[in-house]
Tab-separated table of C-alpha atoms in Angstrom:
chain	number	residue	atom	x	y	z
A	46	MET	CA	0.015	-0.016	-0.088
A	47	THR	CA	2.779	2.418	0.958
A	48	THR	CA	4.590	1.556	-2.421
A	49	SER	CA	1.410	2.258	-4.427
A	50	ALA	CA	0.818	5.357	-2.455
A	51	ARG	CA	4.326	6.590	-3.440
A	52	ARG	CA	3.848	6.116	-7.166
A	53	ALA	CA	3.326	9.196	-9.380
A	54	PRO	CA	-0.468	9.543	-9.169
A	55	ALA	CA	-0.689	10.126	-12.935
A	56	ARG	CA	0.461	6.713	-13.645
A	57	VAL	CA	-2.169	4.973	-11.394
A	58	PRO	CA	-5.663	4.667	-12.814
A	59	GLN	CA	-8.376	6.338	-10.885
A	60	GLU	CA	-10.140	3.104	-9.658
A	61	GLU	CA	-6.758	1.658	-8.204
A	62	ARG	CA	-6.007	4.925	-6.405
A	63	SER	CA	-9.540	4.979	-5.038
A	64	ARG	CA	-9.162	1.368	-3.822
A	65	ALA	CA	-5.772	1.906	-2.299
A	66	MET	CA	-7.241	4.900	-0.445
A	67	ARG	CA	-10.138	3.081	0.907
A	68	SER	CA	-7.818	0.379	2.158
A	69	ARG	CA	-5.506	2.887	3.861
A	70	LEU	CA	-8.492	4.440	5.563
A	71	LEU	CA	-9.584	1.083	6.882
A	72	VAL	CA	-6.294	0.145	8.075
A	73	ALA	CA	-5.789	3.519	9.805
A	74	THR	CA	-9.266	3.081	11.391
A	75	VAL	CA	-8.057	-0.252	13.176
A	76	GLU	CA	-4.966	1.412	14.194
A	77	CYS	CA	-6.769	4.428	15.759
A	78	LEU	CA	-9.222	2.239	17.504
A	79	VAL	CA	-6.434	0.075	19.117
A	80	GLU	CA	-4.289	3.201	20.280
A	81	HIS	CA	-7.144	5.592	21.343
A	82	GLY	CA	-10.277	3.391	21.809
A	83	TRP	CA	-13.801	4.234	20.480
A	84	ALA	CA	-14.200	7.582	22.246
A	85	GLY	CA	-10.632	8.651	21.011
A	86	THR	CA	-11.224	7.715	17.303
A	87	SER	CA	-12.414	10.443	15.119
A	88	THR	CA	-12.775	10.590	11.274
A	89	THR	CA	-10.405	13.597	11.209
A	90	LEU	CA	-7.696	11.504	13.215
A	91	VAL	CA	-8.285	8.611	10.752
A	92	SER	CA	-7.975	10.781	7.633
A	93	GLN	CA	-4.673	12.496	8.924
A	94	ARG	CA	-3.294	9.062	9.774
A	95	ALA	CA	-4.126	7.446	6.386
A	96	GLY	CA	-2.811	10.612	4.514
A	97	VAL	CA	-6.152	10.961	2.793
A	98	SER	CA	-8.051	14.277	2.354
A	99	ARG	CA	-11.167	14.833	4.392
A	100	GLY	CA	-13.232	15.202	1.251
A	101	ALA	CA	-11.998	11.837	-0.052
A	102	GLN	CA	-12.773	10.250	3.394
A	103	LEU	CA	-16.252	11.637	3.440
A	104	HIS	CA	-16.862	10.467	-0.191
A	105	HIS	CA	-15.777	6.907	0.847
A	106	PHE	CA	-17.395	6.847	4.437
A	107	PRO	CA	-19.692	9.518	5.289
A	108	THR	CA	-19.741	8.861	9.234
A	109	LYS	CA	-17.532	7.387	11.873
A	110	ASN	CA	-19.781	4.451	12.259
A	111	ASP	CA	-19.519	3.721	8.590
A	112	LEU	CA	-15.879	3.735	8.792
A	113	VAL	CA	-15.470	1.500	11.714
A	114	LEU	CA	-17.924	-0.946	10.604
A	115	ALA	CA	-16.314	-1.212	7.011
A	116	ALA	CA	-12.999	-1.374	8.876
A	117	VAL	CA	-13.792	-4.416	11.210
A	118	GLU	CA	-15.485	-6.332	8.380
A	119	HIS	CA	-12.843	-5.796	5.756
A	120	VAL	CA	-9.936	-6.539	7.974
A	121	THR	CA	-11.598	-9.570	9.635
A	122	LEU	CA	-12.493	-11.263	6.372
A	123	ALA	CA	-8.975	-10.579	4.996
A	124	ARG	CA	-7.338	-11.896	8.234
A	125	GLU	CA	-9.523	-14.982	8.294
A	126	ASP	CA	-8.695	-15.684	4.692
A	127	ASP	CA	-4.941	-15.337	5.480
A	128	LEU	CA	-4.647	-17.393	8.633
A	129	VAL	CA	-7.253	-20.219	8.687
A	130	GLY	CA	-6.741	-20.694	4.948
A	131	LEU	CA	-3.095	-21.715	5.372
A	132	VAL	CA	-3.751	-24.621	7.553
A	133	ARG	CA	-3.287	-28.203	5.815
A	134	ALA	CA	-4.167	-31.608	6.733
A	135	GLY	CA	-1.657	-33.750	8.708
A	136	ALA	CA	-0.121	-34.191	12.088
A	137	GLY	CA	-0.787	-31.294	14.390
A	138	ARG	CA	-3.608	-29.864	12.253
A	139	THR	CA	-6.104	-29.139	15.054
A	140	ARG	CA	-3.278	-27.376	17.011
A	141	ALA	CA	-2.393	-25.365	13.957
A	142	VAL	CA	-6.138	-24.413	13.472
A	143	LEU	CA	-6.199	-23.231	17.141
A	144	ALA	CA	-2.837	-21.269	16.712
A	145	ALA	CA	-4.320	-19.442	13.712
A	146	LEU	CA	-7.655	-18.669	15.584
A	147	ALA	CA	-5.748	-17.455	18.801
A	148	GLU	CA	-3.573	-15.067	16.561
A	149	LEU	CA	-6.746	-13.774	14.901
A	150	TYR	CA	-8.560	-13.247	18.345
A	151	THR	CA	-5.710	-11.837	20.084
A	152	GLY	CA	-4.439	-9.219	17.588
A	153	PRO	CA	-5.102	-5.684	16.886
A	154	LEU	CA	-8.292	-6.502	14.884
A	155	PHE	CA	-9.921	-8.150	17.810
A	156	THR	CA	-9.189	-5.212	19.851
A	157	ALA	CA	-10.647	-2.840	17.277
A	158	ALA	CA	-13.835	-5.167	17.200
A	159	LEU	CA	-14.049	-5.118	20.869
A	160	GLU	CA	-14.162	-1.389	21.011
A	161	LEU	CA	-16.865	-1.497	18.347
A	162	TRP	CA	-18.981	-4.167	20.214
A	163	VAL	CA	-18.836	-2.221	23.459
A	164	ALA	CA	-19.763	1.081	21.983
A	165	ALA	CA	-22.652	-0.642	20.030
A	166	ARG	CA	-23.966	-1.941	23.312
A	167	THR	CA	-25.229	1.493	24.396
A	168	ASP	CA	-25.929	2.952	20.911
A	169	PRO	CA	-29.176	1.517	19.246
A	170	ALA	CA	-28.353	2.653	15.684
A	171	LEU	CA	-24.881	1.081	15.801
A	172	HIS	CA	-26.238	-1.898	17.774
A	173	GLU	CA	-28.116	-3.060	14.862
A	174	ALA	CA	-25.463	-2.739	12.303
A	175	VAL	CA	-23.025	-4.596	14.527
A	176	VAL	CA	-25.451	-7.487	15.271
A	177	GLU	CA	-25.817	-7.982	11.399
A	178	LEU	CA	-22.035	-7.675	10.789
A	179	GLU	CA	-21.283	-10.174	13.629
A	180	ALA	CA	-23.732	-12.651	12.256
A	181	ARG	CA	-22.074	-12.496	8.900
A	182	VAL	CA	-18.645	-12.342	10.104
A	183	GLY	CA	-19.389	-15.225	12.703
A	184	ARG	CA	-20.792	-17.505	10.058
A	185	ASP	CA	-17.718	-17.026	7.928
A	186	ALA	CA	-15.349	-17.847	10.792
A	187	HIS	CA	-17.434	-20.912	11.688
A	188	ARG	CA	-17.364	-22.171	8.052
A	189	ARG	CA	-13.623	-21.764	7.803
A	190	THR	CA	-12.965	-23.388	11.069
A	191	VAL	CA	-15.000	-26.374	9.985
A	192	GLU	CA	-13.097	-26.560	6.619
A	193	ALA	CA	-9.615	-26.049	8.352
A	194	LEU	CA	-10.264	-28.989	10.899
A	195	GLY	CA	-11.478	-31.065	7.965
A	196	ILE	CA	-14.544	-32.277	9.721
A	197	ASP	CA	-18.147	-32.939	8.718
A	198	GLU	CA	-20.267	-30.438	10.494
A	199	ALA	CA	-23.449	-32.707	10.499
A	200	ALA	CA	-21.725	-35.360	12.511
A	201	PRO	CA	-23.383	-35.234	16.061
A	202	GLY	CA	-21.717	-32.720	18.578
A	203	ASN	CA	-19.189	-31.377	15.941
A	204	ARG	CA	-21.057	-28.102	15.488
A	205	GLU	CA	-21.054	-27.358	19.297
A	206	LEU	CA	-17.330	-28.111	19.624
A	207	VAL	CA	-16.596	-25.664	16.829
A	208	GLN	CA	-18.776	-23.066	18.378
A	209	ALA	CA	-17.159	-23.672	21.791
A	210	THR	CA	-13.846	-23.341	20.207
A	211	LEU	CA	-14.738	-19.982	18.605
A	212	ASP	CA	-16.193	-18.837	22.136
A	213	LEU	CA	-12.933	-20.043	23.910
A	214	VAL	CA	-10.681	-17.951	21.501
A	215	ARG	CA	-12.939	-14.922	21.954
A	216	GLY	CA	-12.594	-15.369	25.851
A	217	LEU	CA	-8.701	-15.816	25.371
A	218	GLY	CA	-8.786	-12.638	23.247
A	219	LEU	CA	-10.620	-10.675	25.862
A	220	ALA	CA	-8.176	-11.585	28.539
A	221	THR	CA	-5.302	-10.724	26.218
A	222	THR	CA	-6.460	-7.055	25.918
A	223	LEU	CA	-5.592	-6.668	29.570
A	224	THR	CA	-2.472	-8.864	29.912
A	225	ASP	CA	-0.787	-10.908	27.023
A	226	ASP	CA	-0.112	-14.169	28.855
A	227	ALA	CA	1.050	-16.244	25.770
A	228	GLY	CA	2.272	-18.874	28.044
A	229	ARG	CA	-1.036	-19.619	29.798
A	230	ARG	CA	-2.809	-19.383	26.293
A	231	ALA	CA	-0.509	-21.999	24.725
A	232	HIS	CA	-1.208	-24.620	27.472
A	233	ILE	CA	-4.764	-24.038	27.296
A	234	LEU	CA	-4.689	-24.425	23.516
A	235	ASP	CA	-2.599	-27.698	23.722
A	236	ARG	CA	-5.138	-29.196	25.974
A	237	TRP	CA	-8.039	-28.068	23.933
A	238	ALA	CA	-6.428	-29.659	20.731
A	239	ALA	CA	-6.137	-33.119	22.554
A	240	VAL	CA	-9.801	-32.589	23.702
A	241	LEU	CA	-10.902	-31.885	19.930
A	242	ASP	CA	-8.918	-34.628	18.542
A	243	ALA	CA	-10.585	-37.143	21.106
A	244	GLU	CA	-13.922	-35.743	20.739
A	245	LEU	CA	-14.536	-34.467	17.046
A	246	VAL	CA	-16.302	-37.127	15.113
A	247	ARG	CA	-14.318	-37.430	11.782
A	248	PRO	CA	-15.059	-39.486	8.669
A	249	GLU	CA	-13.728	-43.060	9.155
A	250	GLY	CA	-10.022	-43.396	8.072
A	251	VAL	CA	-9.543	-39.569	8.180
A	252	LEU	CA	-7.021	-38.518	10.717
A	253	PRO	CA	-6.615	-34.941	11.900
B	178	MET	CA	-31.259	-2.947	50.895
B	179	THR	CA	-34.401	-0.930	49.973
B	180	THR	CA	-35.896	-2.089	53.223
B	181	SER	CA	-32.869	-0.972	55.150
B	182	ALA	CA	-33.026	2.352	53.492
B	183	ARG	CA	-36.608	2.965	54.315
B	184	ARG	CA	-35.994	2.495	58.154
B	185	ALA	CA	-35.992	5.508	60.292
B	186	PRO	CA	-32.368	6.425	60.277
B	187	ALA	CA	-32.006	7.243	63.984
B	188	ARG	CA	-32.651	3.557	64.663
B	189	VAL	CA	-29.743	2.253	62.636
B	190	PRO	CA	-26.469	2.411	64.045
B	191	GLN	CA	-23.895	4.454	62.160
B	192	GLU	CA	-21.743	1.727	60.944
B	193	GLU	CA	-24.683	-0.292	59.489
B	194	ARG	CA	-25.993	2.871	57.664
B	195	SER	CA	-22.473	3.481	56.234
B	196	ARG	CA	-22.186	-0.224	55.061
B	197	ALA	CA	-25.841	0.115	53.430
B	198	MET	CA	-24.688	3.314	51.714
B	199	ARG	CA	-21.644	1.835	50.326
B	200	SER	CA	-23.504	-1.135	49.150
B	201	ARG	CA	-26.091	1.050	47.421
B	202	LEU	CA	-23.446	3.014	45.721
B	203	LEU	CA	-21.649	-0.169	44.352
B	204	VAL	CA	-24.991	-1.730	43.073
B	205	ALA	CA	-25.892	1.681	41.460
B	206	THR	CA	-22.470	1.741	39.748
B	207	VAL	CA	-23.161	-1.674	38.075
B	208	GLU	CA	-26.520	-0.503	36.881
B	209	CYS	CA	-25.146	2.835	35.585
B	210	LEU	CA	-22.452	0.946	33.668
B	211	VAL	CA	-24.889	-1.443	32.070
B	212	GLU	CA	-27.321	1.294	31.077
B	213	HIS	CA	-24.884	4.112	29.994
B	214	GLY	CA	-21.610	2.384	29.368
B	215	TRP	CA	-18.255	3.687	30.726
B	216	ALA	CA	-18.372	7.282	29.145
B	217	GLY	CA	-22.024	7.887	30.290
B	218	THR	CA	-21.238	6.702	34.037
B	219	SER	CA	-20.414	9.631	36.468
B	220	THR	CA	-20.148	9.909	40.085
B	221	THR	CA	-22.978	12.387	40.170
B	222	LEU	CA	-25.376	9.923	38.226
B	223	VAL	CA	-24.326	7.105	40.692
B	224	SER	CA	-24.906	9.212	43.796
B	225	GLN	CA	-28.422	10.324	42.617
B	226	ARG	CA	-29.403	6.608	41.616
B	227	ALA	CA	-28.181	5.465	45.035
B	228	GLY	CA	-30.029	8.105	46.949
B	229	VAL	CA	-26.703	8.995	48.477
B	230	SER	CA	-25.299	12.577	48.992
B	231	ARG	CA	-22.499	13.754	46.819
B	232	GLY	CA	-20.410	14.351	50.162
B	233	ALA	CA	-21.070	10.633	51.381
B	234	GLN	CA	-20.202	9.389	47.991
B	235	LEU	CA	-16.952	11.252	47.812
B	236	HIS	CA	-16.198	10.051	51.348
B	237	HIS	CA	-16.570	6.388	50.483
B	238	PHE	CA	-15.182	6.515	46.841
B	239	PRO	CA	-13.133	9.815	45.887
B	240	THR	CA	-13.184	9.179	42.309
B	241	LYS	CA	-14.986	7.298	39.444
B	242	ASN	CA	-12.244	4.828	39.178
B	243	ASP	CA	-12.284	3.962	42.875
B	244	LEU	CA	-15.980	3.531	42.702
B	245	VAL	CA	-16.028	1.359	39.663
B	246	LEU	CA	-13.131	-0.851	40.728
B	247	ALA	CA	-14.796	-1.485	44.073
B	248	ALA	CA	-18.248	-2.193	42.529
B	249	VAL	CA	-16.898	-4.865	40.103
B	250	GLU	CA	-14.775	-6.443	42.741
B	251	HIS	CA	-17.624	-6.492	45.439
B	252	VAL	CA	-20.309	-7.634	43.168
B	253	THR	CA	-18.214	-10.334	41.472
B	254	LEU	CA	-17.071	-11.949	44.791
B	255	ALA	CA	-20.646	-11.832	46.195
B	256	ARG	CA	-22.012	-13.444	42.973
B	257	GLU	CA	-19.469	-16.033	42.713
B	258	ASP	CA	-20.276	-16.997	46.245
B	259	ASP	CA	-23.957	-17.238	45.488
B	260	LEU	CA	-23.670	-19.287	42.439
B	261	VAL	CA	-20.877	-21.624	42.229
B	262	GLY	CA	-21.212	-22.195	46.041
B	263	LEU	CA	-24.711	-23.669	45.567
B	264	VAL	CA	-23.632	-26.595	43.327
B	265	ARG	CA	-23.679	-29.855	45.101
B	266	ALA	CA	-22.164	-33.328	44.126
B	267	GLY	CA	-24.444	-35.705	42.141
B	268	ALA	CA	-25.580	-36.392	38.555
B	269	GLY	CA	-25.668	-33.382	36.456
B	270	ARG	CA	-23.109	-31.658	38.691
B	271	THR	CA	-20.793	-30.559	35.878
B	272	ARG	CA	-23.593	-29.060	33.829
B	273	ALA	CA	-24.858	-27.212	36.889
B	274	VAL	CA	-21.407	-25.719	37.492
B	275	LEU	CA	-21.400	-24.560	33.753
B	276	ALA	CA	-24.973	-23.099	34.248
B	277	ALA	CA	-23.911	-21.141	37.170
B	278	LEU	CA	-20.645	-19.899	35.453
B	279	ALA	CA	-22.787	-18.961	32.326
B	280	GLU	CA	-25.160	-17.081	34.529
B	281	LEU	CA	-22.282	-15.020	36.186
B	282	TYR	CA	-20.590	-14.314	32.766
B	283	THR	CA	-23.793	-13.273	31.066
B	284	GLY	CA	-25.321	-11.089	33.571
B	285	PRO	CA	-25.197	-7.356	34.187
B	286	LEU	CA	-21.937	-7.819	36.276
B	287	PHE	CA	-20.193	-9.114	33.487
B	288	THR	CA	-21.338	-6.218	31.205
B	289	ALA	CA	-20.123	-3.644	33.913
B	290	ALA	CA	-16.683	-5.502	34.109
B	291	LEU	CA	-16.422	-5.468	30.357
B	292	GLU	CA	-17.035	-1.631	30.320
B	293	LEU	CA	-14.190	-1.329	32.939
B	294	TRP	CA	-11.902	-3.705	30.992
B	295	VAL	CA	-12.211	-1.660	27.731
B	296	ALA	CA	-11.786	1.721	29.508
B	297	ALA	CA	-8.744	0.411	31.295
B	298	ARG	CA	-7.189	-0.749	28.143
B	299	THR	CA	-6.304	2.906	26.842
B	300	ASP	CA	-6.136	4.388	30.382
B	301	PRO	CA	-2.618	3.524	31.925
B	302	ALA	CA	-3.621	4.469	35.610
B	303	LEU	CA	-6.805	2.483	35.270
B	304	HIS	CA	-5.102	-0.292	33.556
B	305	GLU	CA	-2.696	-1.262	36.494
B	306	ALA	CA	-5.688	-1.274	39.052
B	307	VAL	CA	-7.807	-3.562	36.677
B	308	VAL	CA	-4.857	-5.977	35.939
B	309	GLU	CA	-4.292	-6.419	39.830
B	310	LEU	CA	-8.176	-6.727	40.352
B	311	GLU	CA	-8.603	-9.161	37.453
B	312	ALA	CA	-5.761	-11.374	38.696
B	313	ARG	CA	-7.524	-11.557	42.188
B	314	VAL	CA	-11.023	-12.200	41.034
B	315	GLY	CA	-9.789	-14.696	38.355
B	316	ARG	CA	-7.980	-16.740	41.059
B	317	ASP	CA	-11.053	-16.812	43.032
B	318	ALA	CA	-13.124	-17.766	40.129
B	319	HIS	CA	-10.596	-20.572	39.299
B	320	ARG	CA	-10.529	-22.005	42.835
B	321	ARG	CA	-14.386	-21.959	43.318
B	322	THR	CA	-14.815	-23.751	39.951
B	323	VAL	CA	-12.234	-26.350	41.002
B	324	GLU	CA	-14.183	-26.846	44.308
B	325	ALA	CA	-17.569	-26.836	42.555
B	326	LEU	CA	-16.477	-29.599	40.137
B	327	GLY	CA	-14.979	-31.500	42.840
B	328	ILE	CA	-11.634	-32.335	41.115
B	329	ASP	CA	-8.076	-32.411	42.117
B	330	GLU	CA	-6.274	-29.574	40.300
B	331	ALA	CA	-3.043	-31.275	40.395
B	332	ALA	CA	-4.165	-34.138	38.195
B	333	PRO	CA	-2.593	-33.815	34.637
B	334	GLY	CA	-4.571	-31.662	32.446
B	335	ASN	CA	-7.239	-30.515	34.917
B	336	ARG	CA	-5.988	-27.068	35.470
B	337	GLU	CA	-6.071	-26.256	31.680
B	338	LEU	CA	-9.602	-27.648	31.332
B	339	VAL	CA	-10.627	-25.382	34.173
B	340	GLN	CA	-8.963	-22.394	32.712
B	341	ALA	CA	-10.520	-23.191	29.322
B	342	THR	CA	-13.834	-23.566	30.890
B	343	LEU	CA	-13.502	-20.000	32.296
B	344	ASP	CA	-12.284	-18.658	28.952
B	345	LEU	CA	-15.145	-20.314	27.233
B	346	VAL	CA	-17.774	-18.802	29.571
B	347	ARG	CA	-15.998	-15.434	29.143
B	348	GLY	CA	-16.278	-15.753	25.450
B	349	LEU	CA	-20.022	-16.676	25.673
B	350	GLY	CA	-20.551	-13.591	27.929
B	351	LEU	CA	-18.853	-11.218	25.387
B	352	ALA	CA	-21.277	-12.663	22.430
B	353	THR	CA	-24.304	-12.210	24.937
B	354	THR	CA	-23.523	-8.450	25.300
B	355	LEU	CA	-24.528	-8.076	21.681
B	356	THR	CA	-27.275	-10.791	21.154
B	357	ASP	CA	-28.646	-12.991	24.057
B	358	ASP	CA	-28.861	-16.374	22.181
B	359	ALA	CA	-29.513	-18.604	25.256
B	360	GLY	CA	-30.563	-21.545	23.028
B	361	ARG	CA	-27.136	-21.570	21.246
B	362	ARG	CA	-25.390	-21.159	24.593
B	363	ALA	CA	-27.311	-24.037	26.207
B	364	HIS	CA	-26.260	-26.397	23.348
B	365	ILE	CA	-22.558	-25.603	23.634
B	366	LEU	CA	-22.746	-25.942	27.521
B	367	ASP	CA	-24.417	-29.378	27.187
B	368	ARG	CA	-21.608	-30.570	24.867
B	369	TRP	CA	-18.884	-28.973	26.997
B	370	ALA	CA	-20.181	-30.730	30.198
B	371	ALA	CA	-20.127	-34.022	28.325
B	372	VAL	CA	-16.404	-33.342	27.332
B	373	LEU	CA	-15.442	-32.232	30.885
B	374	ASP	CA	-17.050	-35.407	32.313
B	375	ALA	CA	-15.094	-37.481	29.782
B	376	GLU	CA	-11.750	-35.653	29.953
B	377	LEU	CA	-11.433	-34.335	33.477
B	378	VAL	CA	-9.398	-36.649	35.796
B	379	ARG	CA	-11.158	-37.443	38.964
B	380	PRO	CA	-10.104	-39.376	42.152
B	381	GLU	CA	-10.950	-43.084	41.795
B	382	GLY	CA	-14.440	-43.976	42.675
B	383	VAL	CA	-15.568	-40.236	42.593
B	384	LEU	CA	-18.220	-39.556	40.088
B	385	PRO	CA	-19.221	-36.218	38.845
């Protein structure tokens, strides 16, 4: 993104510049939320950080709510793609899926999403949009986790174990926003991986 | 508490009145955080809600941070006492412990604590106090959960399963602040209770 921003503007087609600008705004929004929290994040601050004019920012995202909702959705889907998508079948597969999920739920993106969730709790207009966003993003995370684990979701008890896994990493993520205890987290995930390998129903002959 | 507040003040000894006032302030603080969030909670609002004079409130809790930290600690310890302490040995014990924990982590107290955690993330002075408070409250929750499950924590893998259980209910609590999906939660906890009964190491001859 930095490279593309440094290119002579005349050489970059309008559409590509617009996409790069949008992307810079979304990344800057997540950074702002992590550093300054919901109350300390403003569209002005984000525009400055992204190096995007106020007019262009308002064109892409008219309000702070628009900007934050788009940022959390865009970055979440991109990160889920990156991480869970990389896991391959073989020994240690379950633990690798858990490591990828934990990375996703203990990083800056989770912190930004947490600021959004908490703000939405006491803001009815924002609440509706966040519930809808979370349903979409949650379904995506669930589907990718099922794929990454290589399991059949219809087998009895599998769905609940995948949901429990996502709730577990969300809980770990919340604890991490206060103190990052990676050692504690690793032990819990080791044990959780052993539980999943013992309890998940897999197609016959298919190993983790 | 309401009853005690309605008694003729002259008949109530000073110490008892002071304790009742303190308790009303702490309960009102949790209610304010749930309704208005961190930013919308002020010591003035809490005093009004508790029916306590500004002077008395300042005497008990000089700052908003003092008030909120005391409220979250006081109410958490009292609730843990109430809930997990009631679980008895016998069939369905594990599921009953999970139900008690889920009630604790999906109620108003969790919401108030969440507002405090998120505020503390970007406020260094508050952060230090919250990390210390969470360590204390977390140890208490862990100890009570071990007792309620009737397990030996030193048996291999048990500690991690208890920690995972507490992280799981924290994750469920976070999801509940947006949408209260009690049905989804019940299925996950049913499955998790079965996993715990299969995976927890119990002393020989001791059933859940």
